[in-house]
Amino acid sequence: MRHARGKEGDAKMVQRAPKRHVLDFEQPLVELEDKITELKQLAVVQNVSVDEEVGRLSEKADRLRNEIFAKLTAWQQVQLARHPLRPYALDYVSALNTEFVELHGDRTFADDAAIVGGFMTLNDRRVMMIGHQKGRDTRENIRRNFGMPQPEGYRKANRLMRLAEKFHLPIVTLIDTPGAYPGLGAEERGQALAIAENLKLMAGLRVPVVSVVIGEGGSGGALALGVADRIIMLQHAIYSVISPEGCAAILWKDQTKVKEAADALKLTAKHLLSFGVIDRVVPEPPGGAHRDPAAMADTLGQVLYEEVNYLSHVSPTVLRERRLKKFLNMGYFEQESP
Amino acid sequence: MSWFRRERRGVQPIQKKAIPDGLWKKCDLCGEILYVKELEKRLWTCAKCGNHFMISTQQYIEILADPGSFRETHTGLISGDPLQFKDLKKYRDRIREYHEKTGMEDAMVTGFASMDGRDVVLAIMDFSYMGGSMGSVVGEKFARAAQDAILRRRPLIALSRSGGARMQESIYSLMQMAKTAAMLSRMSEEGLPFISILTNPTTGGVTASFASLGDVIIAEPKALIGFAGPRVIQQTIRQDLPEGFQRSEFLLDHGMVDMIVPRDELRRTLEGLLDFMCARAASAPDQEVKDDSQSPAVS
């Protein structure tokens, strides 16, 4: 399912030739923006005024951007959520200019680089940060397994969450995974069990938990970091029980029906907010988080600080009670009177 | 003793579908043709290879509960269609079809029962209803069963067989994993036993939530149990899977289940386990443990 994405995202390319990662529907917009940049450079070199032209083109670009992003299809949202230039957990950590002490290993088997975590500061607050981590280039993607954790990753997260509870640190999780890795070793070492244990642990934690889906919320592998007091999604993130690819293959019996599946799964932040499954949607910079990672990080930092601050005033008992109730209320069914 | 003339009547050729009216049944695993009356006596397990056939929820109730003791709870819960999901078929139509075909309301039946006189709460999944998939109704029923167990201080026994989360409810079905696990977190705090029985097949979101959270986990022999299905794994790693991969015996070897128990010993095993696990449940909740105050631990 994921092989096609293996070639993406070389860190060096990010700086030199971002055009290599332009999505189809972004193309006209990016071309226009390139023109504006070119024009500006020209103005500097030839010392002529291009303000009027630049202003005109910028307006046009804004209009075009609004047009494109006002009617994004579900499948386009999926592509944005998986955009190879999209900021990942550690990008936010470094952009937020926080103190971050990464902690490693599940103390049993290995250190899974597909999940990162450690002590982190958020302004004047100290928290435990845990997040999925995708790779930016091929080598890093191999090391991080494209953000698909092994059981060790979830057990590391489990350990860090228990640490956080011990030291009364709020927990912030950044969710971004295609899913838990479906491999031989993962099954041998209890992938399902590792995920289940996290769900149970998180439900009973005595410290605040804030989860943000920053990219892909891929099924149980995402939820294993997502049993939170506040569940937040970035505007173009997605969250669903199965990937559109998997859903198309199973229900449509046709892997090419990804667009139909993406539509049917209602996996966008807007949908999930309307269902009441998530609590908040964080707006992204125009064109998506990857177009202005610094601005996105700023916003996210503020949101996290705000949420953590708010929850820190709630007593552990009330926190847990509310969290349990929140998840018990999740579901949609009809009750026939007996 | 003729070699050529068939003396016994009614002997059937092996592969043909012509096996009359459910008198004979072929074992999926070893291909042995088995006499149904004999199969019934053996609780639908193959005499040759020990394969456990899939049986109905009613049959499990008969195997596990004291005769006549089962009282079904939380009926009348029907799947909504929160996403108005439509693939090749409408989800609503699927729900209706399975309801008509199986007579069940959804893929789980819950109820009170006694086992050897001990009161328990049962939650039994059924694969015949939409592949035993977990949607909002299954999640809700499990949560309510756990709630019953807590309120009446009884052990909870769940029997799983499921293809995983129900795709047609997307995020709602995913959240059922959190919901069921959250109730089990509460049960643990209350010191109440939860025993999970895994049967063929149990995969996906059910394995990755309540089914793996048993204080004791029991598997029926040769059941397929895993997170990802074998086909998905094969496509991912592009290798043949080892023989016996993701079967009960494999899970026992890798430390994922406590024991493999054949169907005819299930009940006796459960009774034995509950003797050990119910000492605290029978008494009032332990106040010291329940106390939420943050007094420092006594060293």
PDB file of N, CA and C in Angstrom, chain A residues 240-241 265-266 271-272 274-277 329-333, chain B residues 81-83 134-137 139 165-179:
ATOM      1  N   SER A 240      -8.919   7.883  10.192  1.00  0.00           N
ATOM      2  CA  SER A 240      -9.949   6.909   9.845  1.00  0.00           C
ATOM      3  C   SER A 240      -9.529   5.504  10.242  1.00  0.00           C
ATOM      4  N   VAL A 241     -10.473   4.609  10.147  1.00  0.00           N
ATOM      5  CA  VAL A 241     -10.285   3.250  10.635  1.00  0.00           C
ATOM      6  C   VAL A 241      -9.443   2.423   9.681  1.00  0.00           C
ATOM      7  N   LEU A 265     -15.381   7.335   3.618  1.00  0.00           N
ATOM      8  CA  LEU A 265     -14.870   7.170   4.990  1.00  0.00           C
ATOM      9  C   LEU A 265     -15.037   8.428   5.843  1.00  0.00           C
ATOM     10  N   LYS A 266     -15.316   9.565   5.194  1.00  0.00           N
ATOM     11  CA  LYS A 266     -15.529  10.818   5.930  1.00  0.00           C
ATOM     12  C   LYS A 266     -14.392  11.070   6.920  1.00  0.00           C
ATOM     13  N   HIS A 271     -15.316  16.773   8.880  1.00  0.00           N
ATOM     14  CA  HIS A 271     -16.310  15.739   9.163  1.00  0.00           C
ATOM     15  C   HIS A 271     -16.254  15.297  10.625  1.00  0.00           C
ATOM     16  N   LEU A 272     -15.042  15.006  11.083  1.00  0.00           N
ATOM     17  CA  LEU A 272     -14.920  14.425  12.427  1.00  0.00           C
ATOM     18  C   LEU A 272     -15.344  15.419  13.498  1.00  0.00           C
ATOM     19  N   SER A 274     -17.733  17.604  13.004  1.00  0.00           N
ATOM     20  CA  SER A 274     -19.199  17.623  12.948  1.00  0.00           C
ATOM     21  C   SER A 274     -19.791  16.374  13.625  1.00  0.00           C
ATOM     22  N   PHE A 275     -19.036  15.285  13.636  1.00  0.00           N
ATOM     23  CA  PHE A 275     -19.503  14.086  14.348  1.00  0.00           C
ATOM     24  C   PHE A 275     -19.338  14.220  15.863  1.00  0.00           C
ATOM     25  N   GLY A 276     -18.546  15.203  16.272  1.00  0.00           N
ATOM     26  CA  GLY A 276     -18.259  15.326  17.698  1.00  0.00           C
ATOM     27  C   GLY A 276     -17.212  14.330  18.173  1.00  0.00           C
ATOM     28  N   VAL A 277     -16.539  13.675  17.240  1.00  0.00           N
ATOM     29  CA  VAL A 277     -15.498  12.722  17.633  1.00  0.00           C
ATOM     30  C   VAL A 277     -14.225  13.460  18.041  1.00  0.00           C
ATOM     31  N   ASN A 329     -19.279   7.746  25.293  1.00  0.00           N
ATOM     32  CA  ASN A 329     -20.300   8.396  24.468  1.00  0.00           C
ATOM     33  C   ASN A 329     -20.058   8.217  22.980  1.00  0.00           C
ATOM     34  N   MET A 330     -18.918   7.656  22.613  1.00  0.00           N
ATOM     35  CA  MET A 330     -18.617   7.541  21.194  1.00  0.00           C
ATOM     36  C   MET A 330     -19.316   6.335  20.594  1.00  0.00           C
ATOM     37  N   GLY A 331     -20.091   6.586  19.591  1.00  0.00           N
ATOM     38  CA  GLY A 331     -20.843   5.524  18.950  1.00  0.00           C
ATOM     39  C   GLY A 331     -22.106   6.108  18.369  1.00  0.00           C
ATOM     40  N   TYR A 332     -22.672   5.393  17.430  1.00  0.00           N
ATOM     41  CA  TYR A 332     -23.872   5.888  16.762  1.00  0.00           C
ATOM     42  C   TYR A 332     -24.757   4.687  16.496  1.00  0.00           C
ATOM     43  N   PHE A 333     -25.845   4.605  17.226  1.00  0.00           N
ATOM     44  CA  PHE A 333     -26.736   3.451  17.051  1.00  0.00           C
ATOM     45  C   PHE A 333     -28.138   3.857  17.448  1.00  0.00           C
TER      46      PHE A 333
ATOM     47  N   ASP B  81     -26.383   4.523  10.785  1.00  0.00           N
ATOM     48  CA  ASP B  81     -25.494   4.611   9.636  1.00  0.00           C
ATOM     49  C   ASP B  81     -24.936   6.021   9.633  1.00  0.00           C
ATOM     50  N   PRO B  82     -24.003   6.270  10.555  1.00  0.00           N
ATOM     51  CA  PRO B  82     -23.577   7.654  10.794  1.00  0.00           C
ATOM     52  C   PRO B  82     -22.973   8.337   9.567  1.00  0.00           C
ATOM     53  N   LEU B  83     -22.354   7.578   8.699  1.00  0.00           N
ATOM     54  CA  LEU B  83     -21.684   8.203   7.555  1.00  0.00           C
ATOM     55  C   LEU B  83     -22.515   8.117   6.286  1.00  0.00           C
ATOM     56  N   MET B 134     -16.574  -5.048  14.475  1.00  0.00           N
ATOM     57  CA  MET B 134     -16.959  -4.215  15.612  1.00  0.00           C
ATOM     58  C   MET B 134     -17.318  -2.808  15.139  1.00  0.00           C
ATOM     59  N   GLY B 135     -18.577  -2.482  15.281  1.00  0.00           N
ATOM     60  CA  GLY B 135     -19.035  -1.118  15.052  1.00  0.00           C
ATOM     61  C   GLY B 135     -19.559  -0.569  16.363  1.00  0.00           C
ATOM     62  N   SER B 136     -20.365   0.472  16.265  1.00  0.00           N
ATOM     63  CA  SER B 136     -20.868   1.133  17.472  1.00  0.00           C
ATOM     64  C   SER B 136     -21.667   0.196  18.368  1.00  0.00           C
ATOM     65  N   VAL B 137     -22.450  -0.701  17.769  1.00  0.00           N
ATOM     66  CA  VAL B 137     -23.309  -1.560  18.590  1.00  0.00           C
ATOM     67  C   VAL B 137     -22.466  -2.555  19.391  1.00  0.00           C
ATOM     68  N   GLY B 139     -19.368  -2.228  20.290  1.00  0.00           N
ATOM     69  CA  GLY B 139     -18.651  -1.461  21.317  1.00  0.00           C
ATOM     70  C   GLY B 139     -19.555  -1.126  22.490  1.00  0.00           C
ATOM     71  N   ALA B 165     -12.389  -4.052  12.992  1.00  0.00           N
ATOM     72  CA  ALA B 165     -13.310  -2.925  13.067  1.00  0.00           C
ATOM     73  C   ALA B 165     -14.199  -2.891  11.823  1.00  0.00           C
ATOM     74  N   ARG B 166     -15.379  -2.325  11.981  1.00  0.00           N
ATOM     75  CA  ARG B 166     -16.311  -2.270  10.851  1.00  0.00           C
ATOM     76  C   ARG B 166     -16.055  -1.026  10.021  1.00  0.00           C
ATOM     77  N   MET B 167     -15.520  -1.241   8.825  1.00  0.00           N
ATOM     78  CA  MET B 167     -15.102  -0.107   7.986  1.00  0.00           C
ATOM     79  C   MET B 167     -16.228   0.872   7.706  1.00  0.00           C
ATOM     80  N   GLN B 168     -17.436   0.350   7.590  1.00  0.00           N
ATOM     81  CA  GLN B 168     -18.558   1.222   7.201  1.00  0.00           C
ATOM     82  C   GLN B 168     -18.905   2.265   8.255  1.00  0.00           C
ATOM     83  N   GLU B 169     -18.346   2.113   9.453  1.00  0.00           N
ATOM     84  CA  GLU B 169     -18.582   3.145  10.462  1.00  0.00           C
ATOM     85  C   GLU B 169     -17.314   3.957  10.723  1.00  0.00           C
ATOM     86  N   SER B 170     -16.303   3.729   9.910  1.00  0.00           N
ATOM     87  CA  SER B 170     -15.038   4.473   9.945  1.00  0.00           C
ATOM     88  C   SER B 170     -14.626   4.908  11.350  1.00  0.00           C
ATOM     89  N   ILE B 171     -14.578   6.205  11.597  1.00  0.00           N
ATOM     90  CA  ILE B 171     -14.013   6.699  12.856  1.00  0.00           C
ATOM     91  C   ILE B 171     -14.802   6.186  14.064  1.00  0.00           C
ATOM     92  N   TYR B 172     -16.097   5.996  13.893  1.00  0.00           N
ATOM     93  CA  TYR B 172     -16.911   5.497  15.015  1.00  0.00           C
ATOM     94  C   TYR B 172     -16.463   4.097  15.428  1.00  0.00           C
ATOM     95  N   SER B 173     -16.186   3.252  14.446  1.00  0.00           N
ATOM     96  CA  SER B 173     -15.763   1.904  14.821  1.00  0.00           C
ATOM     97  C   SER B 173     -14.364   1.923  15.424  1.00  0.00           C
ATOM     98  N   LEU B 174     -13.505   2.815  14.893  1.00  0.00           N
ATOM     99  CA  LEU B 174     -12.162   2.931  15.485  1.00  0.00           C
ATOM    100  C   LEU B 174     -12.275   3.297  16.972  1.00  0.00           C
ATOM    101  N   MET B 175     -13.178   4.214  17.264  1.00  0.00           N
ATOM    102  CA  MET B 175     -13.301   4.685  18.646  1.00  0.00           C
ATOM    103  C   MET B 175     -13.866   3.604  19.581  1.00  0.00           C
ATOM    104  N   GLN B 176     -14.489   2.581  19.025  1.00  0.00           N
ATOM    105  CA  GLN B 176     -14.974   1.493  19.878  1.00  0.00           C
ATOM    106  C   GLN B 176     -13.801   0.753  20.534  1.00  0.00           C
ATOM    107  N   MET B 177     -12.657   0.789  19.861  1.00  0.00           N
ATOM    108  CA  MET B 177     -11.469   0.169  20.462  1.00  0.00           C
ATOM    109  C   MET B 177     -11.115   0.890  21.754  1.00  0.00           C
ATOM    110  N   ALA B 178     -11.150   2.223  21.695  1.00  0.00           N
ATOM    111  CA  ALA B 178     -10.832   3.016  22.887  1.00  0.00           C
ATOM    112  C   ALA B 178     -11.911   2.808  23.954  1.00  0.00           C
ATOM    113  N   LYS B 179     -13.142   2.752  23.501  1.00  0.00           N
ATOM    114  CA  LYS B 179     -14.270   2.639  24.431  1.00  0.00           C
ATOM    115  C   LYS B 179     -14.213   1.326  25.228  1.00  0.00           C
TER     116      LYS B 179
END
